[in-house]
Every structure is written in structure tokens, then in C-alpha cells.
Coordinates of C-alpha atoms and ligand atoms in Angstrom, one line a residue:
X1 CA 188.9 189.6 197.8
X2 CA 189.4 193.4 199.1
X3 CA 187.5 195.5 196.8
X4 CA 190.1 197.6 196.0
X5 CA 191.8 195.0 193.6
X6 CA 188.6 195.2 191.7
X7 CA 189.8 196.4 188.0
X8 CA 188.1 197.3 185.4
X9 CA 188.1 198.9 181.9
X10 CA 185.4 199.9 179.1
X11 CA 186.5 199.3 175.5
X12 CA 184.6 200.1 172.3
X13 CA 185.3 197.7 169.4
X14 CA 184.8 200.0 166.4
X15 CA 185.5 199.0 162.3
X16 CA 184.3 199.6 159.3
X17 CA 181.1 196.9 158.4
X18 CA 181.8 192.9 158.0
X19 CA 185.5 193.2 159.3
X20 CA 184.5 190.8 162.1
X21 CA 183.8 193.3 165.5
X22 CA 180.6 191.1 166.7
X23 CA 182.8 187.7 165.7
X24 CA 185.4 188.8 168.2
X25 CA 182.9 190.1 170.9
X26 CA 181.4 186.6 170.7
X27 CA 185.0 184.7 170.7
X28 CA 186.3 186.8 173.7
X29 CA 182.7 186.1 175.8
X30 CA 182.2 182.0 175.2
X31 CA 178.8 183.4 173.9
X32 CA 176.6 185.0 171.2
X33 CA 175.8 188.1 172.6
X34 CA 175.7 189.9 169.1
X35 CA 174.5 188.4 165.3
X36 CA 177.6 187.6 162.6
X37 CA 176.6 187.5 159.1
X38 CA 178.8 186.9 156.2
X39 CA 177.4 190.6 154.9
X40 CA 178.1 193.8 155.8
X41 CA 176.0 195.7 158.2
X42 CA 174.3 193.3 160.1
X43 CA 175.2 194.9 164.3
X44 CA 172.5 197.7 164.4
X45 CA 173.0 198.7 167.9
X46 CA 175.4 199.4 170.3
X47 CA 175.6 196.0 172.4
X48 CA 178.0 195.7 176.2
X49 CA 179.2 192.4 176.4
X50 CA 180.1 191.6 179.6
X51 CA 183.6 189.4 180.8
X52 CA 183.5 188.7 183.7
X53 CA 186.4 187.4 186.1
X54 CA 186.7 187.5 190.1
X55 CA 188.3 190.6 190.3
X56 CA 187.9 191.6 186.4
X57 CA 185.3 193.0 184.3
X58 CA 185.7 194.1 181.1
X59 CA 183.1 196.0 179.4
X60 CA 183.2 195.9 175.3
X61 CA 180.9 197.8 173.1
X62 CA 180.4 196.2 169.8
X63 CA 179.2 198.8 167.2
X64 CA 177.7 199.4 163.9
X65 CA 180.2 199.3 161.1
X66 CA 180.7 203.1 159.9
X67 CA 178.5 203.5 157.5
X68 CA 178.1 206.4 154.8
X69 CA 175.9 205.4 152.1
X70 CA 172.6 205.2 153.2
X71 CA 170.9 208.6 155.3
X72 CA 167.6 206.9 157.1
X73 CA 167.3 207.7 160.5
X74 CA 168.4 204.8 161.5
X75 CA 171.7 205.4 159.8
X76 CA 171.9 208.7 161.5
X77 CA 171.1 206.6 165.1
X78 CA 173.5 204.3 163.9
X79 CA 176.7 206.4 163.1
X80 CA 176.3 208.4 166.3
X81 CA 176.2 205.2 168.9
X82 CA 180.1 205.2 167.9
X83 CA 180.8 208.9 167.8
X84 CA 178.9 208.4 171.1
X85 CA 181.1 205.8 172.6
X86 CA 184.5 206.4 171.4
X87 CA 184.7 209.4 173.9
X88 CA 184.1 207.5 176.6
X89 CA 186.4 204.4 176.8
X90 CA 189.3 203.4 178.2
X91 CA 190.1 201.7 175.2
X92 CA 189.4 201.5 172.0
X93 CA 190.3 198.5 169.5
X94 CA 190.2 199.7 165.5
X95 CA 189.7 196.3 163.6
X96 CA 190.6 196.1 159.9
X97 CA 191.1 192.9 157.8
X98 CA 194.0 191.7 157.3
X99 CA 196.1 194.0 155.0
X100 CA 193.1 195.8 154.8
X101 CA 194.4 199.0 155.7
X102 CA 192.4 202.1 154.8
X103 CA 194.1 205.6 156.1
X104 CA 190.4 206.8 156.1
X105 CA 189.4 204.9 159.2
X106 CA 191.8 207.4 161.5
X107 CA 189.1 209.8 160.9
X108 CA 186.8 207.9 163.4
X109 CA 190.1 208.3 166.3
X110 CA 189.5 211.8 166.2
X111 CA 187.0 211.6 169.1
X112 CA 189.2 209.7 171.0
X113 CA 190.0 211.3 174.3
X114 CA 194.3 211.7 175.0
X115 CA 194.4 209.4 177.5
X116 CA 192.6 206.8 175.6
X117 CA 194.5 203.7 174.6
X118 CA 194.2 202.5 170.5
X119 CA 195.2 199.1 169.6
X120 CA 194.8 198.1 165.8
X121 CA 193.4 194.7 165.5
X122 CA 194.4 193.4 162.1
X123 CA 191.9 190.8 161.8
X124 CA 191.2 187.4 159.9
X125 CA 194.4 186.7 159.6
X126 CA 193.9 182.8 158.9
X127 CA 193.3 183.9 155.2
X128 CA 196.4 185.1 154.5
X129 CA 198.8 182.4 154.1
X130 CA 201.8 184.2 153.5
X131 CA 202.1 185.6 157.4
X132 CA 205.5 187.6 156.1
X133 CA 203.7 190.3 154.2
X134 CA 202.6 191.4 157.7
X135 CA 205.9 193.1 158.8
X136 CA 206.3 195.3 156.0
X137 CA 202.1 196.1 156.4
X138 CA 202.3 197.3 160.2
X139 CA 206.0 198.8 160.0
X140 CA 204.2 201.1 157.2
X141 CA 201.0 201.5 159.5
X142 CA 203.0 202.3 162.3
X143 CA 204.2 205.5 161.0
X144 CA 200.9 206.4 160.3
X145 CA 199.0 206.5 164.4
X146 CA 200.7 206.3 167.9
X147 CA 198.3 202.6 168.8
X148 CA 199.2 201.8 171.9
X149 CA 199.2 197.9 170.4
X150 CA 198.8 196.4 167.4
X151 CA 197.9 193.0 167.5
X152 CA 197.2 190.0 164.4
X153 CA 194.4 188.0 165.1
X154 CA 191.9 185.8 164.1
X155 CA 188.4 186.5 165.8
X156 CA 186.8 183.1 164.9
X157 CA 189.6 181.6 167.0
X158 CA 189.5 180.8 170.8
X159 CA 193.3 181.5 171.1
X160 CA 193.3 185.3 170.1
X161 CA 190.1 185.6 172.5
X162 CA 192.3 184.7 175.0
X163 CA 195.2 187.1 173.8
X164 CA 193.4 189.7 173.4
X165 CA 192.0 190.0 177.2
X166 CA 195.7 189.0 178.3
X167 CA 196.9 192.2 176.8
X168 CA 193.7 194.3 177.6
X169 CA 194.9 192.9 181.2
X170 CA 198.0 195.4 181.3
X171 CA 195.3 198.6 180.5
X172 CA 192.6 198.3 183.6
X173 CA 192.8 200.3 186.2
X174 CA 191.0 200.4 189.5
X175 CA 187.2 200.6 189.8
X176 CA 184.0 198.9 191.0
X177 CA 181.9 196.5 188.0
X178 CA 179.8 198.2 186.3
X179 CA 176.9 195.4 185.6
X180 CA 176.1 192.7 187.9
X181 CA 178.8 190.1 187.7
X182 CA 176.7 187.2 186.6
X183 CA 175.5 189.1 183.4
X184 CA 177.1 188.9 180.1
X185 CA 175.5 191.5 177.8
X186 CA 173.0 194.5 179.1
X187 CA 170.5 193.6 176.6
X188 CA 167.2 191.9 177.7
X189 CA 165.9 188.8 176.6
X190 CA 163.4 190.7 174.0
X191 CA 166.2 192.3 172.1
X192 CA 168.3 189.2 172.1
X193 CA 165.2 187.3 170.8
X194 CA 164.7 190.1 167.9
X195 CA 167.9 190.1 166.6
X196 CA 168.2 186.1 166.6
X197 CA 164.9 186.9 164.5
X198 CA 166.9 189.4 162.6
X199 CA 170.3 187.1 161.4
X200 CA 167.6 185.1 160.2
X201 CA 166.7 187.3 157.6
X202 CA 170.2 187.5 156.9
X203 CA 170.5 183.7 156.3
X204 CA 167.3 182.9 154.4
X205 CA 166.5 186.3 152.5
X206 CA 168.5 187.9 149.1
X207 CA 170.5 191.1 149.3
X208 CA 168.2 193.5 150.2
X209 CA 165.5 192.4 152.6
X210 CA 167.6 192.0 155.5
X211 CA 168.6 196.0 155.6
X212 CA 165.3 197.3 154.7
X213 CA 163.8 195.4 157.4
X214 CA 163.2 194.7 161.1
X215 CA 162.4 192.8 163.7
X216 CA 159.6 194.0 166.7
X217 CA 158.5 191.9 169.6
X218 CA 155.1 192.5 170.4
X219 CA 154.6 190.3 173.5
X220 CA 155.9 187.2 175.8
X221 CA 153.4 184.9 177.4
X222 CA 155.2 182.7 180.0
X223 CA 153.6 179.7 181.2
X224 CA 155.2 177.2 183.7
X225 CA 156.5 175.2 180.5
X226 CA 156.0 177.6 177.4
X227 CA 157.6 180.8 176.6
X228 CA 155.5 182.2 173.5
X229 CA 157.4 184.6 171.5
X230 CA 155.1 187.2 169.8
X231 CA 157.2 188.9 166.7
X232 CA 156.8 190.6 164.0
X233 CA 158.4 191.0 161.0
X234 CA 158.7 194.9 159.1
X235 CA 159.3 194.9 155.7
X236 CA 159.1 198.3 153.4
X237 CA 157.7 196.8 150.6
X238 CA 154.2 194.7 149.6
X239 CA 156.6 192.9 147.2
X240 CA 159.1 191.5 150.1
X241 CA 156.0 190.2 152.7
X242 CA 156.0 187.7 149.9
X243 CA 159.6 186.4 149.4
X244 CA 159.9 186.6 153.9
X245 CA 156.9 184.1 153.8
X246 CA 158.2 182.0 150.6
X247 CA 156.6 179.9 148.7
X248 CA 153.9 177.9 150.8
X249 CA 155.5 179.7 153.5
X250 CA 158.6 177.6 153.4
X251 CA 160.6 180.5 154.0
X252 CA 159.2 181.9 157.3
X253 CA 159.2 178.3 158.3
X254 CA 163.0 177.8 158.3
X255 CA 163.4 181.7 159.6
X256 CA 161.3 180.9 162.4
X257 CA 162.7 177.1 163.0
X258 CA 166.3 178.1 163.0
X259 CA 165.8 181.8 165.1
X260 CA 163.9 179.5 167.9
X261 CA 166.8 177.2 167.8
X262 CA 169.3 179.9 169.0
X263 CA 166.6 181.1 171.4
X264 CA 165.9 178.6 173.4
X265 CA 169.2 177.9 173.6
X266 CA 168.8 180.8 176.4
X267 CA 166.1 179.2 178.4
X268 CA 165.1 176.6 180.0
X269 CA 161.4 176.1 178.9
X270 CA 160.3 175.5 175.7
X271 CA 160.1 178.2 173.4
X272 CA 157.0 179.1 170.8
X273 CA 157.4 182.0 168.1
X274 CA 154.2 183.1 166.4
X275 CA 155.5 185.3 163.6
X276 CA 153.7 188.4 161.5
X277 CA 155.0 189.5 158.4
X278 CA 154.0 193.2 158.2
X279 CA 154.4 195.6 155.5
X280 CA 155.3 199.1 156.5
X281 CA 156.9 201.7 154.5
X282 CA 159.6 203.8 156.2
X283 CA 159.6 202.5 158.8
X284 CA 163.6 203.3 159.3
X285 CA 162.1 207.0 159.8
X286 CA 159.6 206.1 162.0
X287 CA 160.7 207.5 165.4
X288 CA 158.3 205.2 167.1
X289 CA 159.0 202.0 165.6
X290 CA 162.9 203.1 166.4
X291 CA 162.4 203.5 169.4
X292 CA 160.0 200.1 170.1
X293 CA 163.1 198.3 168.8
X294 CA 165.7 199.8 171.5
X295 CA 167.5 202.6 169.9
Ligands
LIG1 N1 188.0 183.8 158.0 C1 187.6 184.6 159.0 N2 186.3 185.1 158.9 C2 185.9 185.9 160.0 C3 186.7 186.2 161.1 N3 186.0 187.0 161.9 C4 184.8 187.2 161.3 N4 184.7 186.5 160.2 C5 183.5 186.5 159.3 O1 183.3 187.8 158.7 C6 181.9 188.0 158.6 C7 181.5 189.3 159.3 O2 181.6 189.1 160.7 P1 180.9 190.0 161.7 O3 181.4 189.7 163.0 O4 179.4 190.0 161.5 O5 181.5 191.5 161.3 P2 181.1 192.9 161.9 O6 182.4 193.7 161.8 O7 180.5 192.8 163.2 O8 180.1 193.4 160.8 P3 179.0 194.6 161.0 O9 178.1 194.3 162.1 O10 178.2 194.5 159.7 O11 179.7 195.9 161.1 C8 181.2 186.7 159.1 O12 180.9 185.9 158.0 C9 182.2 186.1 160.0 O13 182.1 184.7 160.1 C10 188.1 185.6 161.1 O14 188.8 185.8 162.0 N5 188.4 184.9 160.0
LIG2 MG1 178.6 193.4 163.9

């Protein structure tokens, strides 16, 4: 292969929170790169996932949800990693739910640079039945932005994956990859291990534990055999150390059981979590803790 029909293109995946960004990141690379949960808010970060093909690589950003409501810090970190990014793609893809459309989320396109192309991604489509209310919906939307596509899918399936980077196809230009070929996401193995950790929380814990908490690795051991996984758990309040750790503990038990299934999953030696629950108000405004956990 010459390298000058290398191609390439950078695209941010941007949304308001829960409309399915990370699901689609996940669809499109054959992977988990980022954590899904069924509530709003759970992507934190800005994470690359990486597709890769001979002469292809596609770089997508999956974002945090725009978020007003709440002011911590970590808020503040989070809303900028898309003001951040939308600048500097090649493309961006809006995703909304299906006939979800909400005029105020034009207000994030205002960063985007001219030559930038927009698709909408309507997504979630498979829970409308009725697929003939969609015409009327994106004839109305139309007259509303210039996207360059817009495009119904449904992120929890394989085949709009696969549309979706056959379209994308027709907007790379020439350029070298960006990240080694054989990776898939530029995250290291620590923060991949944290947030498994993290959708935990989201899986075993009420309402509002998983957002007023977090997720720190404080060491790996590696033996020939044995990776041990040294995490700890932040929560803001005495009163939530309890309900992490459950009853008997039961509840740190199945957090820890089913986060170590999804980790070892990326290695090939057996992995160990030893888990600390640790209270530790504020810790959303703690600069250091912030930046201990990447951002
Ligand atoms: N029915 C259906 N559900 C979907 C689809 N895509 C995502 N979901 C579900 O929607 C929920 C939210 O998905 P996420 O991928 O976490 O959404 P997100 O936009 O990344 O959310 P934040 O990170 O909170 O901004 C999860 O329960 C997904 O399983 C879809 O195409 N169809
Ligand atoms: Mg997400």
C-alpha cells in the first residue's frame, strides 16, 4: 500500500446525555471502549475510539452528554471536553432520539468550524414502530441546519455500525493514522479498569450514588499469572460507604464480581480487584483527585 492512499478523518460524537453516543462508539468498533448505562450521564471523559482498516482510520470522540444542571468542577471539565473538540473535527455527528428533536441542541454547532461536516443521527429508531412519522420529522428538521447527512439508526445494531462508517467513507481525506494501527481507544488499561468499576455503580447503586461518586486506581501488581487491581471507591457521603458495601457486603461483592468480569475480558492473566470504599466530600472540586482520574 503507498502511503499516500492512507485516509483519514477525526469525528466527535456529541448529544445531549442517554441518547446512546457511547452505544454507537461501541457498535461501530466490535468493542467496549466506553460504559452504556440505561441513565443519563454516565461517559465522563472524552474517549478516541479507534477503527481501524488497511488504509483507514477513523478517529471518534465520544463525549459527555451536555450537561447544565449541575456546576462541580467536574461539570465545568466536562462541558468544555466538547466545546473543546467540536472545533477540531472533520466531522461531527449530532445524535438525538428518535423524534426527539430539540432546536436547542444547534447551540452546541456554533463552534463548528465552516468546513466541518454535520450529520444528524436520529437514533434508536427500533422503538418507533411507525417508521412513516420520520419523513414529515426530518423534512421539518431539514429546514432548520445545512447537515451534510442525516441518517436513522439504531446504535445497538451491527448493521447501522456498518452504515454509518460506509458514509463516513465519502468524508476522509488524505493523511497519515494518528494512533498506532493495532490500538482501538487511547485510553490505558487503568482508566479502562476504573470506568468498568464505575458502570458498576451504575448497575448495582440507586439514583444518586453513581454521579456523586468515583472510581481511583491506586496501584497494579503484575505477577506472571495475576494482575491485582488496587481501586478505590469515592463516595461524598458517610451515609453512601454504607449502601456501596451493602448489606454483609453483598453489594461491593457483585460490583466487584461483575466489574472483574469485563476486565479480564482484556487480559490474558487472571485478574484480582481489592476494593476501598472511601468517603470523601467534594471530591468533584478536588483538582487533585480530578486529575488522578485523567481529566
Ligand atoms: N432501544 C435502543 N436503546 C439504545 C440504543 N442505543 C443506546 N440505547 C440505550 O440507551 C441508554 C443510554 O446509552 P448510552 O450509550 O450510555 O448513551 P450516551 O449518549 O452515551 O449517554 P451519556 O454518556 O450519559 O451522555 C442505554 O440503556 C443503551 O442501551 C438504540 O439504538 N436502541
Ligand atoms: Mg456515554
Amino acid at each position: 500500500m503507498s502511503e499516500n492512499s492512507f485516509k483519514s478523518a477525526s469525528v466527535a460524537i456529541i448529544g445531549r446525555p442517554n441518547v446512546g453516543k457511547s452505544t454507537l462508539l461501541n457498535t461501530i468498533l466490535h468493542h467496549n471502549v466506553s460504559i452504556v448505562s440505561r441513565r443519563p450521564q454516565t461517559t465522563r471523559h472524552q474517549i478516541a475510539g479507534i477503527y481501524n482498516q488497511p488504509n483507514i482510520q477513523i478517529v471518534f470522540f465520544d463525549t459527555p452528554g451536555f450537561q447544565y444542571k449541575f456546576k462541580s468542577k467536574l461539570n465545568n471539565i466536562m462541558n468544555r471536553a466538547i466545546k473543546n473538540t467540536v472545533p477540531t473535527v472533520d466531522v461531527v455527528l449530532l445524535v438525538i432520539e428518535a423524534l426527539k428533536w430539540d432546536i436547542r441542541d444547534l447551540k452546541e454547532l456554533e463552534r463548528v468550524k465552516k468546513n466541518t461536516n454535520v450529520f444528524l443521527i436520529i437514533n434508536k429508531i427500533d422503538q418507533v414502530k411507525d417508521k412513516t412519522v420520520f419523513f414529515p420529522f426530518v423534512e421539518n428538521i431539514k429546514t432548520q441546519y445545512a447537515f451534510s447527512e442525516i441518517l436513522l439508526l439504531s446504535g445497538i445494531k451491527k448493521k447501522s455500525g456498518e452504515a454509518l462508517i460506509q458514509i463516513l467513507k465519502k468524508y476522509l481525506s488524505k493523511g497519515q493514522p494518528q494512533y498506532n494501527q493495532q490500538s482501538i481507544t487511547d485510553r490505558s488499561f487503568d482508566f479502562i479498569a476504573a470506568e468498568l468499576v464505575r458502570e458498576q455503580l451504575f448497575v448495582h447503586l440507586g439514583d444518586e450514588i453513581p454521579y456523586t461518586s468515583a472510581v481511583l486506581i491506586e496501584g497494579i501488581d503484575e505477577s506472571p499469572k495475576i494482575i491485582t487491581i488496587k481501586v478505590m471507591i469515592l463516595v461524598d457521603k458517610a451515609s453512601h460507604k454504607g449502601i456501596v458495601i451493602g448489606k454483609k457486603g453483598l453489594t461491593l461483592k457483585k460490583i466487584i464480581s461483575d466489574a472483574r468480569v469485563g476486565i479480564q475480558k482484556r487480559v490474558s492473566k487472571k485478574v484480582f480487584l481489592q476494593v476501598w470504599v472511601k468517603e470523601q466530600p467534594s471530591w468533584a472540586d478536588s483538582t487533585t483527585n480530578l486529575r488522578l482520574m485523567g481529566f
